[in-house]
Tab-separated table of C-alpha atoms in Angstrom:
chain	number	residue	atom	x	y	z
A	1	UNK	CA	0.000	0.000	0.000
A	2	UNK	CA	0.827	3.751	0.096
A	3	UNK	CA	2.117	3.994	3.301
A	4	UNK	CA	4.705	0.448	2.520
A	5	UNK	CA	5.534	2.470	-0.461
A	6	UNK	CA	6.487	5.504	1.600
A	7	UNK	CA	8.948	3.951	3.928
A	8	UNK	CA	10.363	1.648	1.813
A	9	UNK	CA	11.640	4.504	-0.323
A	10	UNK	CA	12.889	5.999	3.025
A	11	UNK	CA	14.576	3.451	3.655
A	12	UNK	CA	16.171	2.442	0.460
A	13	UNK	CA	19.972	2.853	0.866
A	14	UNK	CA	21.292	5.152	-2.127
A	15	UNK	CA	18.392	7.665	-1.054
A	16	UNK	CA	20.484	8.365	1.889
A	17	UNK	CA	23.166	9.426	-0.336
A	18	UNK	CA	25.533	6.498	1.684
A	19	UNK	CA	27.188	5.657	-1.402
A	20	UNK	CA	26.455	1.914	-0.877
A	21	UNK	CA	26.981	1.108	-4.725
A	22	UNK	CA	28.281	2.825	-7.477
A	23	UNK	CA	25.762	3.725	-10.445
A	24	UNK	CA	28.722	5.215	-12.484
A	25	UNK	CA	30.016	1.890	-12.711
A	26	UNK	CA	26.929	-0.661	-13.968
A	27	UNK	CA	27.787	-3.137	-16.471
A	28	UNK	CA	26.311	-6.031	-17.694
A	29	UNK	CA	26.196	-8.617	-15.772
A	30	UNK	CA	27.432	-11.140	-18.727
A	31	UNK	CA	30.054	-9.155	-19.860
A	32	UNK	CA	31.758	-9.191	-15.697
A	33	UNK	CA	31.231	-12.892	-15.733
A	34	UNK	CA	32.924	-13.512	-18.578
A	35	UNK	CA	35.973	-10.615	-17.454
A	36	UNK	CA	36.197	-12.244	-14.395
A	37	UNK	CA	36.835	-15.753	-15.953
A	38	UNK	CA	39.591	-14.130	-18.487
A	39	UNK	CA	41.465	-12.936	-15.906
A	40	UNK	CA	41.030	-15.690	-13.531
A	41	UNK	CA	39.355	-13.014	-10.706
A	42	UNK	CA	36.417	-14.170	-8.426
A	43	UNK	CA	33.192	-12.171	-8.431
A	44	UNK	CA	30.275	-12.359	-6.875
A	45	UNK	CA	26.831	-11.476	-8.023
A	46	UNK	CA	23.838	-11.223	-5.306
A	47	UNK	CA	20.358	-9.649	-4.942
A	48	UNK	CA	18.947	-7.175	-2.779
A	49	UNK	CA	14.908	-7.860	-1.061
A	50	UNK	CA	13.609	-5.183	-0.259
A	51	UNK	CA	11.490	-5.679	3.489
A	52	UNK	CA	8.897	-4.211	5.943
A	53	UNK	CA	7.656	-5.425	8.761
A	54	UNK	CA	5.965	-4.208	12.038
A	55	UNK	CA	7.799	-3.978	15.110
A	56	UNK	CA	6.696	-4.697	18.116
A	57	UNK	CA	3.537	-6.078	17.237
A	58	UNK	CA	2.228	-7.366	19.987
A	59	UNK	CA	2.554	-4.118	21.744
A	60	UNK	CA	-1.480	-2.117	22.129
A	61	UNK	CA	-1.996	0.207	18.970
A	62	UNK	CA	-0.630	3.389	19.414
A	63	UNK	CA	2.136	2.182	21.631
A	64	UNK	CA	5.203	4.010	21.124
A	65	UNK	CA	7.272	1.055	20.583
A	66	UNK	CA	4.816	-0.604	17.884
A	67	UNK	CA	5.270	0.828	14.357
A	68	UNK	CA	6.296	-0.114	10.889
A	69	UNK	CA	10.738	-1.020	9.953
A	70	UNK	CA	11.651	-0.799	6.645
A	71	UNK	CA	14.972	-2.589	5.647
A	72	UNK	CA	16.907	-3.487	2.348
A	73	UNK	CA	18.840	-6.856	2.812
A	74	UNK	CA	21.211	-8.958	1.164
A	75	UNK	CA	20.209	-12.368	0.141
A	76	UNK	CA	23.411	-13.714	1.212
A	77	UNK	CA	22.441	-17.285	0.393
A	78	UNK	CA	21.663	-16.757	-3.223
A	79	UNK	CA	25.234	-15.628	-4.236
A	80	UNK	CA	26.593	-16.886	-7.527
A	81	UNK	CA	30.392	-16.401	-8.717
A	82	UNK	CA	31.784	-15.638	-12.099
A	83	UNK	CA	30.600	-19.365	-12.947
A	84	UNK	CA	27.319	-19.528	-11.855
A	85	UNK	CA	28.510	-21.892	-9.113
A	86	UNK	CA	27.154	-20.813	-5.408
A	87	UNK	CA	30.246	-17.992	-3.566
A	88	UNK	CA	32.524	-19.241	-1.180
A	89	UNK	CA	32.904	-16.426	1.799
A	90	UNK	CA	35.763	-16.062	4.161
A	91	UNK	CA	33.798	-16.662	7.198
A	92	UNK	CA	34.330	-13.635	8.690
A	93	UNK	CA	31.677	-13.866	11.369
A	94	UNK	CA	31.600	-11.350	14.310
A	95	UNK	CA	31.849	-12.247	17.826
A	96	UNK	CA	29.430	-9.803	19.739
A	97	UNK	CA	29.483	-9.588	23.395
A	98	UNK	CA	28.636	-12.258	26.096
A	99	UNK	CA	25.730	-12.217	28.493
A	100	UNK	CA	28.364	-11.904	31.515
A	101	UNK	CA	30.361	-8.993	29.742
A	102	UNK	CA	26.154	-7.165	29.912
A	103	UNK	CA	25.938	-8.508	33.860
A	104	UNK	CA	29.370	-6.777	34.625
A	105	UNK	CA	28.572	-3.950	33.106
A	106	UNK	CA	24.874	-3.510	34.994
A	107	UNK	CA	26.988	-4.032	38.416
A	108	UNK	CA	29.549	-1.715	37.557
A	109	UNK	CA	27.353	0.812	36.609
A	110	UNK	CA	25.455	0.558	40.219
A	111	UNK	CA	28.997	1.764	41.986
A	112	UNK	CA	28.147	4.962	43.708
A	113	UNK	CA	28.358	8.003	40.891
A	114	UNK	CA	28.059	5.583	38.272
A	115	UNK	CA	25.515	5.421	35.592
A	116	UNK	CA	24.902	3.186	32.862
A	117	UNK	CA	23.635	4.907	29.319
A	118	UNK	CA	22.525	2.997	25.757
A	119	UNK	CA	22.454	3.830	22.167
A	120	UNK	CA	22.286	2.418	18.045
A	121	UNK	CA	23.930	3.067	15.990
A	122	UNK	CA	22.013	3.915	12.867
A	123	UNK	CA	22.683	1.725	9.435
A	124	UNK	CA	25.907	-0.042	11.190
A	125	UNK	CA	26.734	-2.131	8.888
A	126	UNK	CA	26.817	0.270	5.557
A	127	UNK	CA	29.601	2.231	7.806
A	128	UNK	CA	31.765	-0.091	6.827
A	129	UNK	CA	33.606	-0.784	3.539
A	130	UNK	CA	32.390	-4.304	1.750
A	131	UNK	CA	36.081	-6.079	1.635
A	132	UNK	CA	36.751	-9.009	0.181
A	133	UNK	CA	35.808	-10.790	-3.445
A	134	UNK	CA	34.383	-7.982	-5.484
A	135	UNK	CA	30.540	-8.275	-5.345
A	136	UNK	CA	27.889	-6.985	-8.036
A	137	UNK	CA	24.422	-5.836	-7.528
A	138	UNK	CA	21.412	-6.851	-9.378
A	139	UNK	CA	18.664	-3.697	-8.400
A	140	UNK	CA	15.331	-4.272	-7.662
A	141	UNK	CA	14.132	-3.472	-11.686
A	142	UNK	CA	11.611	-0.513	-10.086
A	143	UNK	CA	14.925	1.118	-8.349
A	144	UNK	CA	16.971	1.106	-11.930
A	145	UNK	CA	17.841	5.173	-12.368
A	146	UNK	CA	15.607	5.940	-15.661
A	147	UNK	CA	18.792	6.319	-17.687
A	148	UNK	CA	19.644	2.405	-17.658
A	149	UNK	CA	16.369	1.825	-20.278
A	150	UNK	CA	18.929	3.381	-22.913
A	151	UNK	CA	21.984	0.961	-21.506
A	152	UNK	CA	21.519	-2.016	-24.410
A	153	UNK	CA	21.425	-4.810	-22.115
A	154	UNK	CA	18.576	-5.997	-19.890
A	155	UNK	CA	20.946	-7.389	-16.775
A	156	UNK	CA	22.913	-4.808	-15.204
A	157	UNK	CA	25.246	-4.830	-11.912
A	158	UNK	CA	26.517	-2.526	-10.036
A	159	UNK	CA	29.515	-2.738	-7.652
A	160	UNK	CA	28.637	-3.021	-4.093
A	161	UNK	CA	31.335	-0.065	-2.186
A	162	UNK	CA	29.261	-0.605	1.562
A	163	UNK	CA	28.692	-3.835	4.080
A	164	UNK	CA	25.163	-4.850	3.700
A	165	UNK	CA	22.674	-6.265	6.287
A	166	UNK	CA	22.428	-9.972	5.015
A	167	UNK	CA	26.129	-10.479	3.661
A	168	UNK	CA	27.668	-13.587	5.335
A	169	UNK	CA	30.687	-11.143	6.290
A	170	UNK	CA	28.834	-7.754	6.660
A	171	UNK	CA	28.992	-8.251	10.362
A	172	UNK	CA	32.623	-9.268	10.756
A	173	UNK	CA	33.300	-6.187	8.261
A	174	UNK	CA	31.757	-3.646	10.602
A	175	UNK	CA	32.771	-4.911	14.026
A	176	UNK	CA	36.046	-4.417	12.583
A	177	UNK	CA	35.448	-0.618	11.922
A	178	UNK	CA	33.717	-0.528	15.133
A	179	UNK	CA	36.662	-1.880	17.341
A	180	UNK	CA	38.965	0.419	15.411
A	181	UNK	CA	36.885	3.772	16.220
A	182	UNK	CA	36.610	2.698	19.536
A	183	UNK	CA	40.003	1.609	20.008
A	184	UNK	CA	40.342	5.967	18.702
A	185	UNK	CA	38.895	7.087	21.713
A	186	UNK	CA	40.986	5.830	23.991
A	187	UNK	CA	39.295	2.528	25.121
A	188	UNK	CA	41.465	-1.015	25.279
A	189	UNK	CA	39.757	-4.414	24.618
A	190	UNK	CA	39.561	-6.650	27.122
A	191	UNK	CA	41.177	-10.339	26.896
A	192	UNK	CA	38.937	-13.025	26.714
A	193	UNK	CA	35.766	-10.658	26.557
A	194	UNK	CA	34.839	-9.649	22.712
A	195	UNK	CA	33.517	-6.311	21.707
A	196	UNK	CA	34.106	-5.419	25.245
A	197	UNK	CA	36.205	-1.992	25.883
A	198	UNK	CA	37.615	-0.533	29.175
A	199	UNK	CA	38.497	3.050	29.609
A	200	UNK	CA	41.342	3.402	32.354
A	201	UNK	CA	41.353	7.215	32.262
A	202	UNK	CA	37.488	7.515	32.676
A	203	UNK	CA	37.236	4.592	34.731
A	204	UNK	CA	34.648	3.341	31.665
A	205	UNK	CA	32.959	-0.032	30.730
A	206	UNK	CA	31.625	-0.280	27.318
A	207	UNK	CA	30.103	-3.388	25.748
A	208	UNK	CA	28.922	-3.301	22.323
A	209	UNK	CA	26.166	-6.142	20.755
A	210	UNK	CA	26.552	-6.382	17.141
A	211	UNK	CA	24.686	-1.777	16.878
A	212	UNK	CA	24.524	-1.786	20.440
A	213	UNK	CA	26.024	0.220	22.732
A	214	UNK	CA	26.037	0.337	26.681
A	215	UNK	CA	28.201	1.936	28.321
A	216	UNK	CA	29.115	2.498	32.798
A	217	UNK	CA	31.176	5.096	33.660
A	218	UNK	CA	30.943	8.061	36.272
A	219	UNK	CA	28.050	10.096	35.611
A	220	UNK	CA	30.831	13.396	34.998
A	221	UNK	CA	32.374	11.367	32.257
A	222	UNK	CA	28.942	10.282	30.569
A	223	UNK	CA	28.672	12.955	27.861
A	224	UNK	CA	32.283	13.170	27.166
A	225	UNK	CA	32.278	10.168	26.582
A	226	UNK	CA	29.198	9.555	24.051
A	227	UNK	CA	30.406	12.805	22.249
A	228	UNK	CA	34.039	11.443	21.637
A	229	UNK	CA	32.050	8.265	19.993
A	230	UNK	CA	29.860	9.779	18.144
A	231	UNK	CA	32.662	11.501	16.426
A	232	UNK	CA	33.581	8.527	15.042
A	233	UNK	CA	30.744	6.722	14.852
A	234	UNK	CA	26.951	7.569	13.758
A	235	UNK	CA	24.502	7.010	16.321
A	236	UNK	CA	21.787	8.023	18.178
A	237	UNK	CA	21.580	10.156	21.083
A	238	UNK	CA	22.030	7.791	24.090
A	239	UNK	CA	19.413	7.443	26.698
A	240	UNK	CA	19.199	6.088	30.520
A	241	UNK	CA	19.350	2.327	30.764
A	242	UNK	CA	16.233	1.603	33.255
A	243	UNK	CA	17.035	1.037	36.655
A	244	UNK	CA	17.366	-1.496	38.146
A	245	UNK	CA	18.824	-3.095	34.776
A	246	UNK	CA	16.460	-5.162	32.886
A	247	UNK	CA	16.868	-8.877	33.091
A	248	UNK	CA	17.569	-9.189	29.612
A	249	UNK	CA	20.160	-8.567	27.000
């Protein structure tokens, strides 16, 4: 309906302006296959769906938490190489933080003067570069610029530049970038504890899951803290985690 309509063009990934492929580059889809088998180079060739769902739908109508997601994903099990055969990935699978690295982080941020704050970060994954075998686009035919009716060939690709949601190793891709802006604002990892971070300075405890952030620290460090981040990282404006901490992750 209309209102699909509405947010899935909100939320389709070029309108942002991201840069998550590059229209200057289409080709046709036969004539990269056949390139790619010349010179003896893997490529990959996937499909974007295009998806909208409702969030939180058990929730009353007109709760604040219920309302309509719109998200453009990978279909990272329908990826082809140069010879039609199905794509062999690196495995490069993140390792998001354990349930006991969350529990620490609820008691440490009961100490007295401490506080424990949240946020997302918005469209993680497409803040990362795609890496890895060089991957082609087939559009959705109703998001193909009007110019590409004039191109002379009726499959075109585009090169994918951004990590998308979906990619078997999106998420290893952008906890890398994550761990390396964090790593920028003067946090250390912690052995033995993944995408966990301790500030010695600040006396701060941050623990990320997968676009999660929560972070315990004295309350005079909080938005010092959160600003140096967001510097390097998009996000939204962090909020209060509920006290006492919720019981889940």
């Amino acid at each position: 309906d209309l209102e699909y309509q509405k947010l899935e063009n909100a939320m389709w990934p070029d309108k942002k302006g991201k840069g998550v492929w590059d229209y200057s580059r289409v080709q046709s889809a036969r004539v990269v296959r056949e390139q790619a088998r010349l010179k003896s180079e893997t490529a990959h060739f996937g499909r974007l769906a295009e998806m909208c769902y409702e969030k939180g739908s058990e929730l009353p109508v007109g709760h604040a938490d219920r309302k309509m997601k719109g998200r453009d994903v990978f279909l990272g099990d329908q990826v082809k190489d140069q010879n039609y055969s199905y794509a062999v990935f690196e495995d490069n699978g993140s390792s998001p933080s354990t349930l006991e690295a969350a529990r620490a982080l609820d008691a440490f941020s009961l100490l007295e003067d401490n506080e424990a704050t949240q946020s997302d970060a918005t469209s993680a994954y497409t803040q990362s570069f795609h890496k890895g075998a060089k991957t082609w686009l087939h559009l959705p035919k109703e998001r193909w610029p009007a110019s590409w009716s004039k191109l002379g060939y009726d499959d075109p690709v585009v090169p994918m530049i951004l990590a998308l949601y979906g990619h078997p190793d999106a998420g290893g891709y952008w906890e890398q970038h994550c761990d390396k802006q964090i790593l920028a604002c003067g946090f250390v990892r912690i052995d033995g504890w993944r995408s966990t971070f301790w500030h010695a300075e600040k006396t701060a405890l941050l623990v990320v899951y997968v676009d999660d952030f929560k972070l315990a620290c004295p309350k005079k460090e909080t938005k010092g803290i959160w600003k140096d981040l967001q510097a390097w990282i998009a996000m939204d404006e962090p909020t209060a985690v509920p006290y006492p901490p919720p019981t889940v992750h």
